[in-house]
Short mmCIF file of C-alpha atoms and ligand atoms in Angstrom, two decimals:
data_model
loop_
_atom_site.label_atom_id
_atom_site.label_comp_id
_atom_site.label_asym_id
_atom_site.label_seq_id
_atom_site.Cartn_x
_atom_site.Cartn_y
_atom_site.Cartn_z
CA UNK P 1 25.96 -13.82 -3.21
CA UNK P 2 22.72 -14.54 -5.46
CA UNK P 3 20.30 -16.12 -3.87
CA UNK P 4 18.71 -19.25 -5.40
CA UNK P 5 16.05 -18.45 -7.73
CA UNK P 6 13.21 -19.68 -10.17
CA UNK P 7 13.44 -17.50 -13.34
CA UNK P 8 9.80 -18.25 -15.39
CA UNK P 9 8.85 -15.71 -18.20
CA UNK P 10 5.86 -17.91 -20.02
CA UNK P 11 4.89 -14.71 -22.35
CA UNK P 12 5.48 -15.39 -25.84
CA UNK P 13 6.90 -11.81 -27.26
CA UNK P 14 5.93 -10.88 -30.33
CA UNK P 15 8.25 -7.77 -31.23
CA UNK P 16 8.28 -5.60 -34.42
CA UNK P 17 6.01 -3.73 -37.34
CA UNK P 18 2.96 -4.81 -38.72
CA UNK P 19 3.43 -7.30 -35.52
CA UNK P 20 -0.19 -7.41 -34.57
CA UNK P 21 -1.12 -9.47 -37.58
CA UNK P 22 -0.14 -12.55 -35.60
CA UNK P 23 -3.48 -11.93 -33.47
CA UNK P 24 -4.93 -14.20 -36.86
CA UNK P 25 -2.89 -17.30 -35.87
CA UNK P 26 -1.94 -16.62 -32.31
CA UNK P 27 -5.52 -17.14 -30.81
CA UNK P 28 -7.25 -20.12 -31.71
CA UNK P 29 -10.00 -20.02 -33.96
CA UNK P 30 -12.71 -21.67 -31.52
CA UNK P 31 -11.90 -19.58 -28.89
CA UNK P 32 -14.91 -16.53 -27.77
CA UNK P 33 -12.48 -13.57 -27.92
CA UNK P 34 -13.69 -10.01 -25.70
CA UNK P 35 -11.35 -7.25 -26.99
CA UNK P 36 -10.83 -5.16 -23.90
CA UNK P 37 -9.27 -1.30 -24.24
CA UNK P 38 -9.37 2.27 -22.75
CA UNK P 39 -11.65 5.03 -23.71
CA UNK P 40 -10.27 6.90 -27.19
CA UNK P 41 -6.79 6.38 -27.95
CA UNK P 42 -7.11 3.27 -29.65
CA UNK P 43 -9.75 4.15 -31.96
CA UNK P 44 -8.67 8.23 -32.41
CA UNK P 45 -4.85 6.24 -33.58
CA UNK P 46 -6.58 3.31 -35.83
CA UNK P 47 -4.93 0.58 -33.74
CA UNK P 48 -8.44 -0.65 -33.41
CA UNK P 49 -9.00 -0.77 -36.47
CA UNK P 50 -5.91 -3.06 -37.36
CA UNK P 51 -6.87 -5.54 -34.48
CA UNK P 52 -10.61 -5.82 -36.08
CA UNK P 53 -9.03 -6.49 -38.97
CA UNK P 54 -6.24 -9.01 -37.88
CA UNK P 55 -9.32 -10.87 -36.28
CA UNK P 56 -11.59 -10.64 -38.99
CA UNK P 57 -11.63 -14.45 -39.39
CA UNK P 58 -13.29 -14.91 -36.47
CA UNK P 59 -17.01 -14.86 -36.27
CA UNK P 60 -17.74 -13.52 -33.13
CA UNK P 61 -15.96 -11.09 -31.30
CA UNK P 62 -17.17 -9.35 -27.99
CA UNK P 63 -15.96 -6.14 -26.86
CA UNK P 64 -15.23 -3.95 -23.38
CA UNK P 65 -14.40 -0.32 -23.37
CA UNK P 66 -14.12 2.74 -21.04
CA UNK P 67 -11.37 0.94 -19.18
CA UNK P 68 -10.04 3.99 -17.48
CA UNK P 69 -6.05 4.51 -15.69
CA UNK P 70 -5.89 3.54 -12.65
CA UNK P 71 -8.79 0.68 -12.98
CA UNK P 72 -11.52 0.77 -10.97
CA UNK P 73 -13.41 -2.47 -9.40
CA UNK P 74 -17.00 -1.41 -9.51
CA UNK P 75 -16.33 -0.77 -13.67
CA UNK P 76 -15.08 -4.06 -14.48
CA UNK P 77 -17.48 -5.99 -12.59
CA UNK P 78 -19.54 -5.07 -15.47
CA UNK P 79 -17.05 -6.50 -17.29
CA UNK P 80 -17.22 -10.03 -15.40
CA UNK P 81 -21.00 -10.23 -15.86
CA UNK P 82 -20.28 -9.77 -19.57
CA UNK P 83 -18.07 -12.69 -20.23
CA UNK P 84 -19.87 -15.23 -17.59
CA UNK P 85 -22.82 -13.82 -20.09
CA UNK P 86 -21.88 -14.40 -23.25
CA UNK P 87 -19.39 -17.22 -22.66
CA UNK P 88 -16.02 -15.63 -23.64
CA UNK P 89 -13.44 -18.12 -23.10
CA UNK P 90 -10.10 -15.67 -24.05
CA UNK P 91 -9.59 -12.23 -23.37
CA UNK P 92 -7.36 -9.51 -25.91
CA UNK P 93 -5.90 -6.73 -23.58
CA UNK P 94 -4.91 -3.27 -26.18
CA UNK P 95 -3.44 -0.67 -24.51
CA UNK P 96 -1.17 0.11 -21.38
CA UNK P 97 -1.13 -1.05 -18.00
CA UNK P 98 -4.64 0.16 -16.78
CA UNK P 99 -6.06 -1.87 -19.14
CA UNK P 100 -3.72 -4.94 -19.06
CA UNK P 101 -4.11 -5.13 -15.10
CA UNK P 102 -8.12 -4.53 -15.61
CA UNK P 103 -7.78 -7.72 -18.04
CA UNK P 104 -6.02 -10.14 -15.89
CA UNK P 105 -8.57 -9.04 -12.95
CA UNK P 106 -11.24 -9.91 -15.27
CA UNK P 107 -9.65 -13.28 -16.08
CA UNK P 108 -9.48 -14.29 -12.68
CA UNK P 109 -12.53 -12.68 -11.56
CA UNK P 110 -14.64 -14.48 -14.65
CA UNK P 111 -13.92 -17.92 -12.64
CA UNK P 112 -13.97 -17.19 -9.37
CA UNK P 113 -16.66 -18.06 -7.29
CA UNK P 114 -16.53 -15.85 -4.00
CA UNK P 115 -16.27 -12.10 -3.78
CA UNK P 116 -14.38 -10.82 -6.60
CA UNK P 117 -12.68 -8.16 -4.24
CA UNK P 118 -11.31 -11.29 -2.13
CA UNK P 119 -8.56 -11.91 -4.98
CA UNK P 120 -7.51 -8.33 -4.34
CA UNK P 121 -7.62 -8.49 -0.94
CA UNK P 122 -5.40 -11.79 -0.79
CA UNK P 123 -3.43 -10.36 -3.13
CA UNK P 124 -4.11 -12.87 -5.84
CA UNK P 125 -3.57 -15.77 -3.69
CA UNK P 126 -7.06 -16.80 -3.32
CA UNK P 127 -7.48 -17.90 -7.02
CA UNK P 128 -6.06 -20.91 -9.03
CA UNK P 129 -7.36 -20.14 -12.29
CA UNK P 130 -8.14 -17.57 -14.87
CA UNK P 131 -9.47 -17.26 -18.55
CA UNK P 132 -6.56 -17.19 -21.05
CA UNK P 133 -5.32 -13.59 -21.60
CA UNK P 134 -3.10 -11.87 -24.48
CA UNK P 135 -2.02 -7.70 -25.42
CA UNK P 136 -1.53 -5.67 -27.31
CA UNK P 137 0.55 -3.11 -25.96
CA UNK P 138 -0.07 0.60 -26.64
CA UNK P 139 2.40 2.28 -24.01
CA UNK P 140 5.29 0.87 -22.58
CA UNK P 141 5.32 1.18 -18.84
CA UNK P 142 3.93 -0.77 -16.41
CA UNK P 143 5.57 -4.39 -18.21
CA UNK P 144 2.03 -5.90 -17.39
CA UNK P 145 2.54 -7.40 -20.43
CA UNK P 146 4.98 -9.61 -19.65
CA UNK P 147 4.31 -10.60 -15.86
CA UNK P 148 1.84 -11.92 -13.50
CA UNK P 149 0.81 -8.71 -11.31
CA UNK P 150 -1.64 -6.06 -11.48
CA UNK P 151 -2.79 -3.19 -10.28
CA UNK P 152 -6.20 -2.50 -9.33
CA UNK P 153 -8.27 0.52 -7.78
CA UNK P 154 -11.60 0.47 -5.55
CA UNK P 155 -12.36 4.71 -5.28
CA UNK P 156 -15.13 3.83 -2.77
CA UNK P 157 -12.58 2.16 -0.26
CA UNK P 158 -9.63 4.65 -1.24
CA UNK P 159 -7.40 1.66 -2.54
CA UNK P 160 -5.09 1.36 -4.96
CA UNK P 161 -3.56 -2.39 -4.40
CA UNK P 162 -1.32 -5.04 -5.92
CA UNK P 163 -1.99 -8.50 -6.95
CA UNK P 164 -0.45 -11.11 -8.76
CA UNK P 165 -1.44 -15.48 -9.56
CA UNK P 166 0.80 -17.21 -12.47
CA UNK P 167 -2.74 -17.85 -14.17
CA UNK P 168 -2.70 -14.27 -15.79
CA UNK P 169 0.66 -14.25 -17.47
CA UNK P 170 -0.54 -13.38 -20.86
CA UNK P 171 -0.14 -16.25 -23.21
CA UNK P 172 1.16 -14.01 -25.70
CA UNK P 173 2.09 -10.01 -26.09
CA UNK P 174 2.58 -7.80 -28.99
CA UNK P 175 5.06 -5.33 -29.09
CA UNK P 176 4.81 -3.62 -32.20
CA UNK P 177 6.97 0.00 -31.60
CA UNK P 178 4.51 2.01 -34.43
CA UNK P 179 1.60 1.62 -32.14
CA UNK P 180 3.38 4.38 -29.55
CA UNK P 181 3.99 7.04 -32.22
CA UNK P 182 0.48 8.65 -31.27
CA UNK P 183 1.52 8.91 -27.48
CA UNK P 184 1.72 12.37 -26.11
CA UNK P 185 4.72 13.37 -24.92
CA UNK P 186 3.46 13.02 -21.51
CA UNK P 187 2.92 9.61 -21.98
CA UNK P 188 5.84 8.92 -23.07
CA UNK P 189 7.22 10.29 -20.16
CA UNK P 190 5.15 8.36 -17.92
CA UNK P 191 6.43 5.38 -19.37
CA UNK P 192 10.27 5.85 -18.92
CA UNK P 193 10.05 7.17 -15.64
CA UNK P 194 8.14 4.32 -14.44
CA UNK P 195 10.35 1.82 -15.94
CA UNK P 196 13.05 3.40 -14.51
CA UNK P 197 11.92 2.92 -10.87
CA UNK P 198 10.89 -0.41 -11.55
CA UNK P 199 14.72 -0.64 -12.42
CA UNK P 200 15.58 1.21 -9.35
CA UNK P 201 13.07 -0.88 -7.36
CA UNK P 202 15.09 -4.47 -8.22
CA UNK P 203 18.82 -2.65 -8.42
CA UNK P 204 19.22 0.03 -6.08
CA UNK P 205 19.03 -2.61 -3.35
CA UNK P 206 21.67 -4.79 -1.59
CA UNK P 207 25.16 -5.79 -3.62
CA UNK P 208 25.29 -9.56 -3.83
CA UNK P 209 28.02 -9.53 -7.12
CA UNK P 210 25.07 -10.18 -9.69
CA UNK P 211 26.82 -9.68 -12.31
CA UNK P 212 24.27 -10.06 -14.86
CA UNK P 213 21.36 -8.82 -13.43
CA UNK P 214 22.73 -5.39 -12.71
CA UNK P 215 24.47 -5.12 -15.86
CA UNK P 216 20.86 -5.59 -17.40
CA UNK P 217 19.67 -3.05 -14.97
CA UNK P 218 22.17 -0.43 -16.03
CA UNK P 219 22.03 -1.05 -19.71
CA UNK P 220 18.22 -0.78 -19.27
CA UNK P 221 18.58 2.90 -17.55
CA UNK P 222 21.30 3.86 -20.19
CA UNK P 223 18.93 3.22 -23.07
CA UNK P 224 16.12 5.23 -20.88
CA UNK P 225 18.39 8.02 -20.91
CA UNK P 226 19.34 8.32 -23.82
CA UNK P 227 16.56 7.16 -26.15
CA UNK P 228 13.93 8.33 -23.78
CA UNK P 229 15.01 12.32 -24.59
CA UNK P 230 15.09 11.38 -28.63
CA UNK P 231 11.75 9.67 -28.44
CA UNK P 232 9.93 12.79 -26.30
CA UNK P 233 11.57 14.44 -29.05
CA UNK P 234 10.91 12.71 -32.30
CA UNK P 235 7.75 10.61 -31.82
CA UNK P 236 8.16 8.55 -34.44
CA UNK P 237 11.52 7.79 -33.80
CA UNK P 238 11.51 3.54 -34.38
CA UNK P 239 14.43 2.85 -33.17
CA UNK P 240 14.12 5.11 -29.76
CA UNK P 241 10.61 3.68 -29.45
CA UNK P 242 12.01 -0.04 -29.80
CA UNK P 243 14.38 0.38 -27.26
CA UNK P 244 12.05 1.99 -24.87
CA UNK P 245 9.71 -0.86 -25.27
CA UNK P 246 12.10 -3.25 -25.02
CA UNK P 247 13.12 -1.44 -22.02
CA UNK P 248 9.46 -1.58 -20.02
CA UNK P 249 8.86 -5.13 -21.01
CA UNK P 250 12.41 -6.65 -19.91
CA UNK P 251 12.67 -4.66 -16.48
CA UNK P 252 9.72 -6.81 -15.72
CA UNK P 253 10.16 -9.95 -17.07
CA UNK P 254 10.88 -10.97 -13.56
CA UNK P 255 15.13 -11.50 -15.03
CA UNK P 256 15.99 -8.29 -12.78
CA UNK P 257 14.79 -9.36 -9.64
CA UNK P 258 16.09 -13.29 -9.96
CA UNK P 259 18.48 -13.95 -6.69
CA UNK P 260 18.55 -10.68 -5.68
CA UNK P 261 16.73 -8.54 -2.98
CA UNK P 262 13.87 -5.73 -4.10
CA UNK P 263 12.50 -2.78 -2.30
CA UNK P 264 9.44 -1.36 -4.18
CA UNK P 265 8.61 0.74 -0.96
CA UNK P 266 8.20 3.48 -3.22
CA UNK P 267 5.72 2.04 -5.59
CA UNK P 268 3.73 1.10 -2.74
CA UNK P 269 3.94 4.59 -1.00
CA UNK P 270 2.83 5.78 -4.56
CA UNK P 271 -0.56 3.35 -5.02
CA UNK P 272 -1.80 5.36 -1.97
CA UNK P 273 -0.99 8.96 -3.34
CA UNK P 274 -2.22 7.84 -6.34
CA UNK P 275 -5.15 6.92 -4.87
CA UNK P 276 -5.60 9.71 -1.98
CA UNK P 277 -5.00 12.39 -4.47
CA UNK P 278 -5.59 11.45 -8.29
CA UNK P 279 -1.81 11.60 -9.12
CA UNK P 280 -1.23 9.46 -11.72
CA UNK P 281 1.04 6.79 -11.04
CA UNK P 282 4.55 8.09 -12.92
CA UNK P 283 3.91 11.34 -11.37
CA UNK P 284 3.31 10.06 -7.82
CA UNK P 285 6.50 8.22 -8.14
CA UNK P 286 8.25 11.12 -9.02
CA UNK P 287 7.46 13.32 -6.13
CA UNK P 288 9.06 10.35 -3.71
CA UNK P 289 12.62 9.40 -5.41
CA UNK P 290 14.45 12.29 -3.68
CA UNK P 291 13.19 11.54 -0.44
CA UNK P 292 13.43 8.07 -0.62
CA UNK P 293 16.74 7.96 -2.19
CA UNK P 294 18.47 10.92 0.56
CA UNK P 295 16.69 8.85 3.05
CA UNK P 296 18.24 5.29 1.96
CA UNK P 297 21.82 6.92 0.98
CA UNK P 298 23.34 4.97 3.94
CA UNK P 299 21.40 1.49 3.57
CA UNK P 300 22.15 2.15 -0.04
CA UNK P 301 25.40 3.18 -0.71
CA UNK P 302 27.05 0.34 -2.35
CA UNK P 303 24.58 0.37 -4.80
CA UNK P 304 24.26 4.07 -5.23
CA UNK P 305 28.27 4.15 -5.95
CA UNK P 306 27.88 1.39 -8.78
CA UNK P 307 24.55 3.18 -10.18
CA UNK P 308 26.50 6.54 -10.11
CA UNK P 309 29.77 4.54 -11.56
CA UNK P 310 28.29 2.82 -14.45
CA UNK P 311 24.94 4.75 -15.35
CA UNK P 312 25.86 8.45 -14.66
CA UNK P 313 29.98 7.82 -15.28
CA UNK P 314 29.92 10.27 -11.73
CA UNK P 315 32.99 8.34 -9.71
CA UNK P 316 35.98 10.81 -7.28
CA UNK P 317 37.38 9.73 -4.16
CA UNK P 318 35.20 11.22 -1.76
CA UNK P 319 32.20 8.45 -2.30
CA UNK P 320 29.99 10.89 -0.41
CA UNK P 321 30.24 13.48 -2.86
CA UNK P 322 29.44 11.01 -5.95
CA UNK P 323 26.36 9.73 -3.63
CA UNK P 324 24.48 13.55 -4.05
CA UNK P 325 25.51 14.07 -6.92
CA UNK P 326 24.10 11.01 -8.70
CA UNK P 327 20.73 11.44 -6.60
CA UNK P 328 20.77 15.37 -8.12
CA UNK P 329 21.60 13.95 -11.79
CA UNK P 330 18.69 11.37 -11.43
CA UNK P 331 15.94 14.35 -10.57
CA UNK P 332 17.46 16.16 -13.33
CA UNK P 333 16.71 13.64 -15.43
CA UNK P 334 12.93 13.30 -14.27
CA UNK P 335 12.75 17.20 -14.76
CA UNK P 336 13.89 17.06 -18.07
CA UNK P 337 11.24 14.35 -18.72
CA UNK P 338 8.71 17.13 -17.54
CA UNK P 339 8.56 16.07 -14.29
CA UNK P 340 7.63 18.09 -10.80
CA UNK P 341 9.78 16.20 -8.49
CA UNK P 342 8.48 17.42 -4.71
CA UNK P 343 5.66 16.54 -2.73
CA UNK P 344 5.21 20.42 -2.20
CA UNK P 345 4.58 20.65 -6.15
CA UNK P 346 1.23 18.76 -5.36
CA UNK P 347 0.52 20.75 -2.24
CA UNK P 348 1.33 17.87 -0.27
CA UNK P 349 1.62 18.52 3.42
CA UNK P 350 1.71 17.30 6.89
CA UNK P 351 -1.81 16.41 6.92
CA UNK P 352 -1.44 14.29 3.89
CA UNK P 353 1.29 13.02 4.98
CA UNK P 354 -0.83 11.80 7.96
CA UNK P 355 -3.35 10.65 5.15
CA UNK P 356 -0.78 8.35 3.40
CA UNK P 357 0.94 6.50 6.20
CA UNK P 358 -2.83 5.93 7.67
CA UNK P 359 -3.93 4.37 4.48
CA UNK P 360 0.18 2.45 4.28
CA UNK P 361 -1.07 0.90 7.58
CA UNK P 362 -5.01 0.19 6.85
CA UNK P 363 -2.77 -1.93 3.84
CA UNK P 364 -0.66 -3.73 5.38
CA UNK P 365 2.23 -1.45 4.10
CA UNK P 366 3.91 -1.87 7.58
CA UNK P 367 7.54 -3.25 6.50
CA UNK P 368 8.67 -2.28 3.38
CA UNK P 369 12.04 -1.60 1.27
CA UNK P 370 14.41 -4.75 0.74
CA UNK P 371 14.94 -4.79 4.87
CA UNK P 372 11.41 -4.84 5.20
CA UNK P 373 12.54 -1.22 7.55
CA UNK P 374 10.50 0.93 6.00
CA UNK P 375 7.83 1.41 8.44
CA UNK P 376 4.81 3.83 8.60
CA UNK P 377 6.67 5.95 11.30
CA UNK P 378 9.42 5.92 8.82
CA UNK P 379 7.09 7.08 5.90
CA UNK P 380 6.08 9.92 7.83
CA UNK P 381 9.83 11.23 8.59
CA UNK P 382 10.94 10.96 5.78
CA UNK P 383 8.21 12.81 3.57
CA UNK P 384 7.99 15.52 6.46
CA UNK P 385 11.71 16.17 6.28
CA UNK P 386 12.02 16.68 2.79
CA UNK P 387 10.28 19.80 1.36
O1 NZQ N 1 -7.81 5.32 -22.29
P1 NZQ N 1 -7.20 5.70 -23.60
O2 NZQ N 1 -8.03 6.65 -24.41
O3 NZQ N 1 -6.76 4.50 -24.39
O4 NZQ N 1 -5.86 6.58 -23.26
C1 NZQ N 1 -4.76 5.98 -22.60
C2 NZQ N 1 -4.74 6.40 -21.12
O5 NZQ N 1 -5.55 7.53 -20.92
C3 NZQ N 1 -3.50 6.58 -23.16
N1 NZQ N 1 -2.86 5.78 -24.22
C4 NZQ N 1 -2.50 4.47 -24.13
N2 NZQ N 1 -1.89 4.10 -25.27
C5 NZQ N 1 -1.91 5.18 -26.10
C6 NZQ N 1 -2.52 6.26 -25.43
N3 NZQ N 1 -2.68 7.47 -25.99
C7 NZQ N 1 -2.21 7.63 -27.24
N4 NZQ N 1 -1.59 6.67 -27.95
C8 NZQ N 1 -1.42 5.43 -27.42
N5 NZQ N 1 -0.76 4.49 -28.13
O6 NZQ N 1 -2.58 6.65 -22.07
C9 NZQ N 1 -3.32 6.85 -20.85
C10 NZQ N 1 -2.66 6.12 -19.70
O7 NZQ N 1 -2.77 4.72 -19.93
P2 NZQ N 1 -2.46 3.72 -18.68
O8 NZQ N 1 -2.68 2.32 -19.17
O9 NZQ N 1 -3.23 4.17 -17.48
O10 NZQ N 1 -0.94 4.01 -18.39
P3 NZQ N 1 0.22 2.99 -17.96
O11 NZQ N 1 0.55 2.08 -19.06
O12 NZQ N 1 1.30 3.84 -17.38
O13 NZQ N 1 -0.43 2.09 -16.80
C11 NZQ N 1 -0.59 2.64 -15.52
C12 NZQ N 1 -1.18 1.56 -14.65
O14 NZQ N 1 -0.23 0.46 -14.57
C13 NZQ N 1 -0.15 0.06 -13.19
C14 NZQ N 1 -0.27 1.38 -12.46
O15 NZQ N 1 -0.56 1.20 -11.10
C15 NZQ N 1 -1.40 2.06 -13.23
O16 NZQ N 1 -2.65 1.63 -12.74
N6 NZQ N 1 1.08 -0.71 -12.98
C16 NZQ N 1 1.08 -2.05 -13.21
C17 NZQ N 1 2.18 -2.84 -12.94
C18 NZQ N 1 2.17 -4.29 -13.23
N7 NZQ N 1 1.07 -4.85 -13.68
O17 NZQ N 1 3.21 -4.95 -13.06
C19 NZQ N 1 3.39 -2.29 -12.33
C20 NZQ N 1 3.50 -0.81 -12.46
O18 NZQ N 1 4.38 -0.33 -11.46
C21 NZQ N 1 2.21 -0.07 -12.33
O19 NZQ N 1 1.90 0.01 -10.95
ZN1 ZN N 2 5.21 1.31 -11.78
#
């Protein structure tokens, strides 16, 4: 049965065209605002443009740029001094999740006293406060927008790790579907497929009869499905591009994962190939699904019948049979999203494999999945036995 739960989702969503207008009313006039963002995008697609001019009634506004994927520390320390500098008291987050994570590490970072890499290392736990924080979103993935973790990189200590403090929920997020009709089709990509794990990562895990949790969970990987192909195909497809918004932001809203159990062993397995080898983060999750999933089929099964049942419509007698087959339909999918889907695709081998569960245990990655079984030793198995 569900568990009891605490269901919070603070973010104010702002959802539509011509949305990001509201950034005139929606941040309060005496407020310092620092407009933080990547490196081109949001200039080369005039987003920035519309933001200057939605806060043109404002008359100072800072800025921070060059806020790469995959965020790195030592950049956004630069960042810190910046704001402690000039006094910014609110902080606008435009584009995906690199930049959204980079901004809530900023906002804790700005008023923390001790070492800022302490509120990684305690995985947010050290903090109790953090400058007020809002988006813009520019790629639907990561639902940063909408929750209270991030993700944040350190190249010189070859970490990638996760963090999370109810200070950085964003006070308010813009979803506004026109601003993703510039992303490449790899992008796009990136974005389904990682929403669709996160979706795995809360679903695929032990039945307790929550009804309306994994209905939500299915209904968000139907819409994946199907409008995720017609957006890859027609970019400026609104209605494909609402629903796949929709889709990132809601699969993280923290509704998913109320009263039941998660894994996320394969995002955390991913964080280190990501940050071993440079993989980016959609494509480091896609090498792992196969294994994971063949791996888990017993653990799993109850779940992978219903996910097979109700997403894929794959359901005969022999429950065996509809297990494969709904693993094979799900790495089609991923390979019609563009997708390599083995570790061998990225020349990874048994001494990266080594690499990876050394760098799982130098984490504390020792007990993962939803019964905390997936150890190291495990890791290595599994990723040996499967290319
Ligand atoms: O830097 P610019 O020039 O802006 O280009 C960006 C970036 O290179 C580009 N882009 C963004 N919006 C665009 C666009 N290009 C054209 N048109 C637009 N509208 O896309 C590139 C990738 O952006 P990035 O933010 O890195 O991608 P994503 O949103 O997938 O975020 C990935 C990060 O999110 C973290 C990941 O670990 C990774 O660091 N995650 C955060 C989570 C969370 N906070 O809950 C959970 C997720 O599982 C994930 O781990
Ligand atoms: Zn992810």
């Amino acid at each position: 049965m569900i568990k009891n739960f605490t269901f919070e989702s603070p973010t104010k969503i702002i959802f539509g065209k011509g949305s990001i207008s509201a950034l005139k009313r929606e941040i309060p006039l005496e407020k310092r605002v620092m407009l933080l963002y990547g490196c081109s995008s949001l200039k080369t697609n005039g987003i920035y443009d519309k933001i200057i001019e939605a806060l043109s009634n404002r008359s100072e506004l800072f800025e921070f740029s060059g806020i790469s994927s995959n965020p790195e520390y030592d950049y956004l320390l630069h960042c810190v001094e910046l704001v402690k500098k000039n006094k910014v008291d609110y902080l606008l987050a435009a584009g995906g999740g690199s930049v959204i994570d980079a901004t809530k590490f900023i906002a804790l970072a700005s008023l923390f006293d001790g070492d800022p890499w302490k509120i990684v290392e305690s995985f947010g736990s050290c903090c109790k406060e953090a400058l007020p924080l809002a988006t813009v979103v520019t790629l639907p993935a990561s639902g940063s927008e909408v929750n209270r973790d991030a993700v944040i990189s350190r190249r010189s200590k070859k970490a990638k790790l996760p963090f999370g403090n109810r200070a950085v929920y964003p006070q308010f997020s813009i979803l506004d579907p026109e601003l993703t009709f510039t992303l490449p089709k790899e992008q796009t990509a990136n974005g389904i497929l990682d929403t669709f794990v996160h979706v795995l990562e809360q679903y695929l895990t032990i039945s307790v009869n929550a009804k309306l949790q994994d209905g939500f969970a299915e209904k968000i990987l139907c819409t994946l499905i199907s409008d995720g192909l017609i957006a890859i195909k027609d970019p400026k497809n609104y209605e494909a591009r609402s629903n796949l918004m929709l889709s990132s932001t809601m699969a993280m809203n923290g509704f998913l994962r109320a009263g039941v159990s998660m894994d996320w062993a394969i995002h955390m397995i991913s964080h280190e190939i990501t940050s071993l080898f440079d993989i980016p983060h959609s494509r480091a999750l896609a090498i792992l699904i196969e294994p994971y999933l063949i791996f888990c089929k017993e653990m799993k099964h109850q779940k992978l019948l219903q996910y097979s049942k109700n997403v894929w419509n794959i359901y005969n007698e022999n429950e065996a049979e509809s297990v494969e087959l709904v693993i094979k339909k799900t790495i089609e999918f991923f390979q019609d999203l563009g997708f390599k889907t083995k570790l061998s695709d990225y020349q990874i081998k048994e001494k990266e494999v080594k690499m990876i569960v050394k760098q799982l245990i130098s984490h504390k990655m020792i007990k993962l999945g939803e019964n905390r079984n997936i150890t190291p030793q495990v890791v290595e198995k599994m990723l040996l036995n499967c290319y």
